């Protein structure tokens, strides 16, 4: 049985935001799960509080997404829509796309193959 030290088992999520083409692109790197989903929710909330309502979330560097992560995405979508905004996703990872299809969220989110088409 393999054992993990704290640093090896540590789950992390990195979020960076930048303005591009009249929208704000949030690039996520790592895992969006029960431990890190609040970070994503907080980032979207902070942007909305700053008056940013049209977001693109780049999931190309996300290795794992669980139900808590999906909940954070839905919460973010509701938050921007309450200001007549939008939250589009960039995702080509089949593993994540399958999750969106299974849950029916592919019909809720606009999912694009690249940043340019999302903007």
GROMACS .gro file of C-alpha atoms in nm:
model
  119
    1UNK     CA    1   0.000   0.000   0.000
    2UNK     CA    2   0.131   0.340  -0.096
    3UNK     CA    3   0.138   0.610   0.168
    4UNK     CA    4   0.129   0.980   0.100
    5UNK     CA    5   0.290   1.256   0.296
    6UNK     CA    6   0.097   1.577   0.342
    7UNK     CA    7   0.267   1.747   0.049
    8UNK     CA    8   0.208   1.459  -0.193
    9UNK     CA    9  -0.158   1.421  -0.107
   10UNK     CA   10  -0.223   1.794  -0.095
   11UNK     CA   11  -0.493   1.908  -0.334
   12UNK     CA   12  -0.452   2.245  -0.490
   13UNK     CA   13  -0.628   2.483  -0.721
   14UNK     CA   14  -0.478   2.788  -0.883
   15UNK     CA   15  -0.706   3.059  -1.024
   16UNK     CA   16  -0.591   3.355  -1.229
   17UNK     CA   17  -0.813   3.615  -1.393
   18UNK     CA   18  -0.747   3.845  -1.685
   19UNK     CA   19  -0.950   4.069  -1.912
   20UNK     CA   20  -0.973   3.947  -2.270
   21UNK     CA   21  -1.205   4.050  -2.550
   22UNK     CA   22  -1.448   4.235  -2.324
   23UNK     CA   23  -1.485   3.940  -2.086
   24UNK     CA   24  -1.293   3.817  -1.785
   25UNK     CA   25  -1.118   3.484  -1.829
   26UNK     CA   26  -1.054   3.277  -1.517
   27UNK     CA   27  -0.790   3.012  -1.577
   28UNK     CA   28  -0.817   2.719  -1.337
   29UNK     CA   29  -0.530   2.478  -1.280
   30UNK     CA   30  -0.547   2.171  -1.056
   31UNK     CA   31  -0.849   2.007  -0.902
   32UNK     CA   32  -1.194   2.145  -0.826
   33UNK     CA   33  -1.335   1.931  -0.547
   34UNK     CA   34  -1.474   1.944  -0.195
   35UNK     CA   35  -1.150   2.103  -0.068
   36UNK     CA   36  -1.099   2.363  -0.340
   37UNK     CA   37  -1.447   2.442  -0.476
   38UNK     CA   38  -1.496   2.724  -0.222
   39UNK     CA   39  -1.194   2.900  -0.377
   40UNK     CA   40  -1.369   2.902  -0.714
   41UNK     CA   41  -1.694   3.024  -0.561
   42UNK     CA   42  -1.509   3.300  -0.377
   43UNK     CA   43  -1.324   3.408  -0.693
   44UNK     CA   44  -1.647   3.437  -0.892
   45UNK     CA   45  -1.819   3.618  -0.603
   46UNK     CA   46  -1.532   3.865  -0.575
   47UNK     CA   47  -1.545   3.940  -0.948
   48UNK     CA   48  -1.922   3.988  -0.939
   49UNK     CA   49  -1.882   4.218  -0.638
   50UNK     CA   50  -1.640   4.422  -0.851
   51UNK     CA   51  -1.906   4.452  -1.122
   52UNK     CA   52  -1.768   4.182  -1.354
   53UNK     CA   53  -2.058   3.977  -1.487
   54UNK     CA   54  -1.936   3.817  -1.811
   55UNK     CA   55  -1.695   3.537  -1.732
   56UNK     CA   56  -1.516   3.261  -1.916
   57UNK     CA   57  -1.382   2.976  -1.704
   58UNK     CA   58  -1.093   2.793  -1.869
   59UNK     CA   59  -1.092   2.431  -1.748
   60UNK     CA   60  -0.817   2.307  -1.981
   61UNK     CA   61  -0.572   2.256  -1.692
   62UNK     CA   62  -0.823   2.107  -1.449
   63UNK     CA   63  -0.734   1.746  -1.372
   64UNK     CA   64  -1.039   1.658  -1.162
   65UNK     CA   65  -1.388   1.794  -1.102
   66UNK     CA   66  -1.634   1.646  -0.852
   67UNK     CA   67  -1.994   1.719  -0.756
   68UNK     CA   68  -1.889   1.995  -0.517
   69UNK     CA   69  -1.700   2.156  -0.804
   70UNK     CA   70  -2.008   2.128  -1.024
   71UNK     CA   71  -2.205   2.294  -0.745
   72UNK     CA   72  -1.956   2.582  -0.741
   73UNK     CA   73  -1.997   2.622  -1.117
   74UNK     CA   74  -2.376   2.627  -1.088
   75UNK     CA   75  -2.355   2.877  -0.801
   76UNK     CA   76  -2.128   3.098  -1.012
   77UNK     CA   77  -2.365   3.077  -1.307
   78UNK     CA   78  -2.661   3.179  -1.089
   79UNK     CA   79  -2.460   3.467  -0.945
   80UNK     CA   80  -2.365   3.617  -1.282
   81UNK     CA   81  -2.709   3.556  -1.432
   82UNK     CA   82  -2.868   3.751  -1.147
   83UNK     CA   83  -2.684   4.049  -1.300
   84UNK     CA   84  -2.777   3.953  -1.659
   85UNK     CA   85  -2.425   3.818  -1.704
   86UNK     CA   86  -2.285   3.494  -1.840
   87UNK     CA   87  -2.044   3.216  -1.746
   88UNK     CA   88  -1.903   3.020  -2.038
   89UNK     CA   89  -1.668   2.725  -2.004
   90UNK     CA   90  -1.365   2.627  -2.209
   91UNK     CA   91  -1.315   2.253  -2.199
   92UNK     CA   92  -1.188   1.985  -2.435
   93UNK     CA   93  -1.098   1.725  -2.172
   94UNK     CA   94  -1.318   1.425  -2.247
   95UNK     CA   95  -1.320   1.321  -1.882
   96UNK     CA   96  -1.479   1.651  -1.780
   97UNK     CA   97  -1.706   1.673  -2.084
   98UNK     CA   98  -1.843   1.330  -2.000
   99UNK     CA   99  -1.929   1.455  -1.651
  100UNK     CA  100  -2.117   1.752  -1.801
  101UNK     CA  101  -2.306   1.520  -2.037
  102UNK     CA  102  -2.397   1.265  -1.766
  103UNK     CA  103  -2.532   1.539  -1.538
  104UNK     CA  104  -2.707   1.726  -1.820
  105UNK     CA  105  -2.504   2.037  -1.743
  106UNK     CA  106  -2.382   2.047  -2.103
  107UNK     CA  107  -2.729   2.190  -2.174
  108UNK     CA  108  -2.694   2.449  -1.897
  109UNK     CA  109  -2.344   2.580  -1.970
  110UNK     CA  110  -2.207   2.712  -2.297
  111UNK     CA  111  -1.901   2.490  -2.342
  112UNK     CA  112  -1.639   2.597  -2.598
  113UNK     CA  113  -1.324   2.431  -2.735
  114UNK     CA  114  -1.105   2.740  -2.692
  115UNK     CA  115  -1.093   3.092  -2.546
  116UNK     CA  116  -1.151   3.264  -2.880
  117UNK     CA  117  -1.483   3.090  -2.943
  118UNK     CA  118  -1.592   3.153  -2.583
  119UNK     CA  119  -1.533   3.525  -2.618
   0.00000   0.00000   0.00000
